[in-house]
Amino acid sequence: MIEAREIDGNGECASLLWRPLTTIEANDAAGAAEIVRLYRLYRLRWRIEEVFRSLKSEALRLKETRLQDARHLFKLALIGLAANSRTVQLVDARNGSDRPATDIIDPGLLTAADAIGPPLDGKTPRQKNFHPPRSLAWLAWIVARLGGWNSYYKSPGLKTMRA
């Protein structure tokens, strides 16, 4: 095991502390830094696996398509990747993000989101959208509520955001 602590974080939250377990030997700081680099790459690999799972069996269900022409299947996969990248961004923003909602939707759709959002608020504080209006987190909350999330229990995931 090595221990690595983030020392130049953004100041908004606690610095990251990683303790990856590995069979790779690290005899010095450079070796430990290489393990941390590999660990970060592995986290990206997990994201890639989530994207493929979503495309193949959850969101787009490419495995069930009846398309046989490779060009058409490729175009369908590209559409799925574009939609899935937006869905992943919503999941990542669900607990707070200062990014504007226009990072993933057209500015003209904000008026619709402004109208759709307030009726989704519940009676309890936990059921209210407390995120800054028109932020990506605000939009993620609206999309999650439309996808069936009830603001209780666990956070909305890919399936809820897709729905």
PDB file of C-alpha atoms in Angstrom:
ATOM      1  CA  MET A   1       0.000   0.000   0.000  1.00  0.00           C
ATOM      2  CA  ILE A   2       1.081   3.533  -0.639  1.00  0.00           C
ATOM      3  CA  GLU A   3      -0.470   6.708   0.682  1.00  0.00           C
ATOM      4  CA  ALA A   4      -0.823   9.779  -1.491  1.00  0.00           C
ATOM      5  CA  ARG A   5      -2.404  13.048  -0.404  1.00  0.00           C
ATOM      6  CA  GLU A   6      -3.484  15.864  -2.702  1.00  0.00           C
ATOM      7  CA  ILE A   7      -1.652  19.027  -1.690  1.00  0.00           C
ATOM      8  CA  ASP A   8      -2.919  21.571  -4.221  1.00  0.00           C
ATOM      9  CA  GLY A   9      -6.682  20.998  -4.226  1.00  0.00           C
ATOM     10  CA  ASN A  10      -9.213  23.603  -5.244  1.00  0.00           C
ATOM     11  CA  GLY A  11      -9.897  24.614  -1.633  1.00  0.00           C
ATOM     12  CA  GLU A  12     -13.625  23.882  -1.913  1.00  0.00           C
ATOM     13  CA  CYS A  13     -13.430  20.490  -0.215  1.00  0.00           C
ATOM     14  CA  ALA A  14     -11.013  18.329   1.707  1.00  0.00           C
ATOM     15  CA  SER A  15      -7.894  17.180  -0.120  1.00  0.00           C
ATOM     16  CA  LEU A  16      -8.008  13.691  -1.556  1.00  0.00           C
ATOM     17  CA  LEU A  17      -6.247  10.910   0.305  1.00  0.00           C
ATOM     18  CA  TRP A  18      -5.553   7.774  -1.740  1.00  0.00           C
ATOM     19  CA  ARG A  19      -4.386   4.471  -0.321  1.00  0.00           C
ATOM     20  CA  PRO A  20      -4.220   2.093  -3.275  1.00  0.00           C
ATOM     21  CA  LEU A  21      -3.292  -1.486  -2.570  1.00  0.00           C
ATOM     22  CA  THR A  22      -0.933  -2.893  -5.158  1.00  0.00           C
ATOM     23  CA  THR A  23       1.527  -5.648  -5.868  1.00  0.00           C
ATOM     24  CA  ILE A  24       3.775  -3.162  -7.681  1.00  0.00           C
ATOM     25  CA  GLU A  25       6.855  -2.410  -5.643  1.00  0.00           C
ATOM     26  CA  ALA A  26       7.645   1.244  -4.911  1.00  0.00           C
ATOM     27  CA  ASN A  27      11.045   1.926  -3.380  1.00  0.00           C
ATOM     28  CA  ASP A  28      10.995   5.716  -3.693  1.00  0.00           C
ATOM     29  CA  ALA A  29       8.754   8.715  -4.329  1.00  0.00           C
ATOM     30  CA  ALA A  30       8.995   8.287  -8.106  1.00  0.00           C
ATOM     31  CA  GLY A  31       7.753   4.704  -7.810  1.00  0.00           C
ATOM     32  CA  ALA A  32       4.868   5.808  -5.597  1.00  0.00           C
ATOM     33  CA  ALA A  33       3.991   8.593  -8.064  1.00  0.00           C
ATOM     34  CA  GLU A  34       3.859   6.007 -10.865  1.00  0.00           C
ATOM     35  CA  ILE A  35       1.424   3.879  -8.842  1.00  0.00           C
ATOM     36  CA  VAL A  36      -0.804   6.921  -8.284  1.00  0.00           C
ATOM     37  CA  ARG A  37      -0.690   7.665 -12.028  1.00  0.00           C
ATOM     38  CA  LEU A  38      -1.717   4.091 -12.820  1.00  0.00           C
ATOM     39  CA  TYR A  39      -4.478   4.249 -10.217  1.00  0.00           C
ATOM     40  CA  ARG A  40      -5.907   7.394 -11.821  1.00  0.00           C
ATOM     41  CA  LEU A  41      -5.817   5.703 -15.235  1.00  0.00           C
ATOM     42  CA  TYR A  42      -7.667   2.721 -13.785  1.00  0.00           C
ATOM     43  CA  ARG A  43     -10.430   5.033 -12.549  1.00  0.00           C
ATOM     44  CA  LEU A  44     -10.804   6.286 -16.136  1.00  0.00           C
ATOM     45  CA  ARG A  45     -10.979   2.676 -17.301  1.00  0.00           C
ATOM     46  CA  TRP A  46     -13.942   2.114 -14.975  1.00  0.00           C
ATOM     47  CA  ARG A  47     -15.717   5.099 -16.544  1.00  0.00           C
ATOM     48  CA  ILE A  48     -15.124   3.605 -19.989  1.00  0.00           C
ATOM     49  CA  GLU A  49     -16.616   0.305 -18.803  1.00  0.00           C
ATOM     50  CA  GLU A  50     -19.694   2.177 -17.535  1.00  0.00           C
ATOM     51  CA  VAL A  51     -20.109   3.872 -20.906  1.00  0.00           C
ATOM     52  CA  PHE A  52     -19.877   0.578 -22.813  1.00  0.00           C
ATOM     53  CA  ARG A  53     -22.297  -1.134 -20.413  1.00  0.00           C
ATOM     54  CA  SER A  54     -24.742   1.690 -20.900  1.00  0.00           C
ATOM     55  CA  LEU A  55     -24.436   1.578 -24.682  1.00  0.00           C
ATOM     56  CA  LYS A  56     -24.599  -2.187 -24.989  1.00  0.00           C
ATOM     57  CA  SER A  57     -27.229  -3.227 -22.498  1.00  0.00           C
ATOM     58  CA  GLU A  58     -28.772  -0.363 -20.529  1.00  0.00           C
ATOM     59  CA  ALA A  59     -29.397   2.839 -22.441  1.00  0.00           C
ATOM     60  CA  LEU A  60     -29.102   2.255 -26.163  1.00  0.00           C
ATOM     61  CA  ARG A  61     -29.087  -1.562 -26.075  1.00  0.00           C
ATOM     62  CA  LEU A  62     -26.891  -1.814 -29.158  1.00  0.00           C
ATOM     63  CA  LYS A  63     -26.727  -5.579 -28.675  1.00  0.00           C
ATOM     64  CA  GLU A  64     -30.451  -5.783 -29.443  1.00  0.00           C
ATOM     65  CA  THR A  65     -30.444  -3.592 -32.545  1.00  0.00           C
ATOM     66  CA  ARG A  66     -31.516  -5.116 -35.838  1.00  0.00           C
ATOM     67  CA  LEU A  67     -29.179  -2.912 -37.851  1.00  0.00           C
ATOM     68  CA  GLN A  68     -26.832  -4.951 -39.979  1.00  0.00           C
ATOM     69  CA  ASP A  69     -25.087  -2.309 -42.044  1.00  0.00           C
ATOM     70  CA  ALA A  70     -21.888  -1.341 -40.216  1.00  0.00           C
ATOM     71  CA  ARG A  71     -22.221   2.310 -41.284  1.00  0.00           C
ATOM     72  CA  HIS A  72     -25.681   2.593 -39.730  1.00  0.00           C
ATOM     73  CA  LEU A  73     -24.609   0.804 -36.577  1.00  0.00           C
ATOM     74  CA  PHE A  74     -21.613   3.131 -36.304  1.00  0.00           C
ATOM     75  CA  LYS A  75     -23.878   6.200 -36.631  1.00  0.00           C
ATOM     76  CA  LEU A  76     -26.215   4.799 -33.982  1.00  0.00           C
ATOM     77  CA  ALA A  77     -23.257   4.211 -31.661  1.00  0.00           C
ATOM     78  CA  LEU A  78     -22.090   7.820 -32.167  1.00  0.00           C
ATOM     79  CA  ILE A  79     -25.547   9.127 -31.289  1.00  0.00           C
ATOM     80  CA  GLY A  80     -25.500   6.885 -28.226  1.00  0.00           C
ATOM     81  CA  LEU A  81     -22.065   8.162 -27.168  1.00  0.00           C
ATOM     82  CA  ALA A  82     -23.226  11.771 -27.469  1.00  0.00           C
ATOM     83  CA  ALA A  83     -26.323  11.079 -25.379  1.00  0.00           C
ATOM     84  CA  ASN A  84     -24.380   8.986 -22.884  1.00  0.00           C
ATOM     85  CA  SER A  85     -21.725  11.664 -22.395  1.00  0.00           C
ATOM     86  CA  ARG A  86     -24.480  14.106 -21.409  1.00  0.00           C
ATOM     87  CA  THR A  87     -26.019  11.538 -19.089  1.00  0.00           C
ATOM     88  CA  VAL A  88     -22.665  10.907 -17.393  1.00  0.00           C
ATOM     89  CA  GLN A  89     -22.183  14.664 -16.952  1.00  0.00           C
ATOM     90  CA  LEU A  90     -25.592  14.867 -15.258  1.00  0.00           C
ATOM     91  CA  VAL A  91     -24.666  12.023 -12.904  1.00  0.00           C
ATOM     92  CA  ASP A  92     -21.356  13.694 -12.084  1.00  0.00           C
ATOM     93  CA  ALA A  93     -23.133  17.008 -11.357  1.00  0.00           C
ATOM     94  CA  ARG A  94     -25.957  15.561  -9.229  1.00  0.00           C
ATOM     95  CA  ASN A  95     -24.386  16.558  -5.904  1.00  0.00           C
ATOM     96  CA  GLY A  96     -23.263  20.008  -6.951  1.00  0.00           C
ATOM     97  CA  SER A  97     -21.534  21.713  -9.862  1.00  0.00           C
ATOM     98  CA  ASP A  98     -21.011  25.346 -10.762  1.00  0.00           C
ATOM     99  CA  ARG A  99     -20.883  24.498 -14.459  1.00  0.00           C
ATOM    100  CA  PRO A 100     -23.714  26.087 -16.445  1.00  0.00           C
ATOM    101  CA  ALA A 101     -26.529  23.855 -17.685  1.00  0.00           C
ATOM    102  CA  THR A 102     -25.754  25.124 -21.184  1.00  0.00           C
ATOM    103  CA  ASP A 103     -22.669  22.910 -21.149  1.00  0.00           C
ATOM    104  CA  ILE A 104     -24.982  20.052 -22.122  1.00  0.00           C
ATOM    105  CA  ILE A 105     -28.255  21.613 -23.348  1.00  0.00           C
ATOM    106  CA  ASP A 106     -29.091  24.379 -25.798  1.00  0.00           C
ATOM    107  CA  PRO A 107     -29.685  27.785 -24.175  1.00  0.00           C
ATOM    108  CA  GLY A 108     -33.187  27.848 -25.666  1.00  0.00           C
ATOM    109  CA  LEU A 109     -34.153  24.866 -23.515  1.00  0.00           C
ATOM    110  CA  LEU A 110     -33.450  26.690 -20.249  1.00  0.00           C
ATOM    111  CA  THR A 111     -36.845  28.379 -20.368  1.00  0.00           C
ATOM    112  CA  ALA A 112     -38.509  24.962 -20.485  1.00  0.00           C
ATOM    113  CA  ALA A 113     -36.362  23.740 -17.588  1.00  0.00           C
ATOM    114  CA  ASP A 114     -37.270  26.894 -15.632  1.00  0.00           C
ATOM    115  CA  ALA A 115     -40.955  25.995 -16.070  1.00  0.00           C
ATOM    116  CA  ILE A 116     -40.588  22.253 -15.449  1.00  0.00           C
ATOM    117  CA  GLY A 117     -38.427  22.503 -12.322  1.00  0.00           C
ATOM    118  CA  PRO A 118     -40.593  24.241  -9.672  1.00  0.00           C
ATOM    119  CA  PRO A 119     -43.557  21.816  -9.841  1.00  0.00           C
ATOM    120  CA  LEU A 120     -41.104  18.981  -9.152  1.00  0.00           C
ATOM    121  CA  ASP A 121     -40.204  20.462  -5.751  1.00  0.00           C
ATOM    122  CA  GLY A 122     -41.687  18.508  -2.867  1.00  0.00           C
ATOM    123  CA  LYS A 123     -42.856  19.654   0.521  1.00  0.00           C
ATOM    124  CA  THR A 124     -39.760  18.732   2.527  1.00  0.00           C
ATOM    125  CA  PRO A 125     -36.414  20.567   2.289  1.00  0.00           C
ATOM    126  CA  ARG A 126     -34.836  17.403   0.933  1.00  0.00           C
ATOM    127  CA  GLN A 127     -37.280  17.448  -1.972  1.00  0.00           C
ATOM    128  CA  LYS A 128     -36.367  20.972  -3.066  1.00  0.00           C
ATOM    129  CA  ASN A 129     -33.864  21.866  -5.751  1.00  0.00           C
ATOM    130  CA  PHE A 130     -31.332  23.890  -3.760  1.00  0.00           C
ATOM    131  CA  HIS A 131     -28.749  24.125  -6.564  1.00  0.00           C
ATOM    132  CA  PRO A 132     -28.028  27.488  -8.230  1.00  0.00           C
ATOM    133  CA  PRO A 133     -30.592  28.093 -10.988  1.00  0.00           C
ATOM    134  CA  ARG A 134     -29.416  27.148 -14.463  1.00  0.00           C
ATOM    135  CA  SER A 135     -26.355  25.329 -13.140  1.00  0.00           C
ATOM    136  CA  LEU A 136     -25.604  21.806 -14.305  1.00  0.00           C
ATOM    137  CA  ALA A 137     -26.435  20.510 -10.805  1.00  0.00           C
ATOM    138  CA  TRP A 138     -29.813  22.283 -10.964  1.00  0.00           C
ATOM    139  CA  LEU A 139     -30.516  20.623 -14.321  1.00  0.00           C
ATOM    140  CA  ALA A 140     -29.343  17.229 -13.023  1.00  0.00           C
ATOM    141  CA  TRP A 141     -31.836  17.515 -10.138  1.00  0.00           C
ATOM    142  CA  ILE A 142     -34.686  18.255 -12.577  1.00  0.00           C
ATOM    143  CA  VAL A 143     -33.720  15.419 -14.915  1.00  0.00           C
ATOM    144  CA  ALA A 144     -33.415  12.986 -11.999  1.00  0.00           C
ATOM    145  CA  ARG A 145     -36.875  13.928 -10.705  1.00  0.00           C
ATOM    146  CA  LEU A 146     -38.312  13.457 -14.192  1.00  0.00           C
ATOM    147  CA  GLY A 147     -36.549  10.079 -14.306  1.00  0.00           C
ATOM    148  CA  GLY A 148     -38.395   8.922 -11.193  1.00  0.00           C
ATOM    149  CA  TRP A 149     -35.957   9.831  -8.405  1.00  0.00           C
ATOM    150  CA  ASN A 150     -37.813  10.720  -5.199  1.00  0.00           C
ATOM    151  CA  SER A 151     -35.014  12.711  -3.479  1.00  0.00           C
ATOM    152  CA  TYR A 152     -34.635  10.039  -0.803  1.00  0.00           C
ATOM    153  CA  TYR A 153     -32.462   6.947  -0.499  1.00  0.00           C
ATOM    154  CA  LYS A 154     -29.562   6.783  -2.913  1.00  0.00           C
ATOM    155  CA  SER A 155     -28.441   9.367  -5.442  1.00  0.00           C
ATOM    156  CA  PRO A 156     -29.725   9.068  -9.008  1.00  0.00           C
ATOM    157  CA  GLY A 157     -27.521   7.078 -11.345  1.00  0.00           C
ATOM    158  CA  LEU A 158     -27.199   6.501 -15.081  1.00  0.00           C
ATOM    159  CA  LYS A 159     -30.490   4.597 -15.393  1.00  0.00           C
ATOM    160  CA  THR A 160     -32.494   7.314 -13.635  1.00  0.00           C
ATOM    161  CA  MET A 161     -30.874  10.130 -15.619  1.00  0.00           C
ATOM    162  CA  ARG A 162     -31.428   8.265 -18.854  1.00  0.00           C
ATOM    163  CA  ALA A 163     -35.093   7.672 -18.010  1.00  0.00           C
TER     164      ALA A 163
END
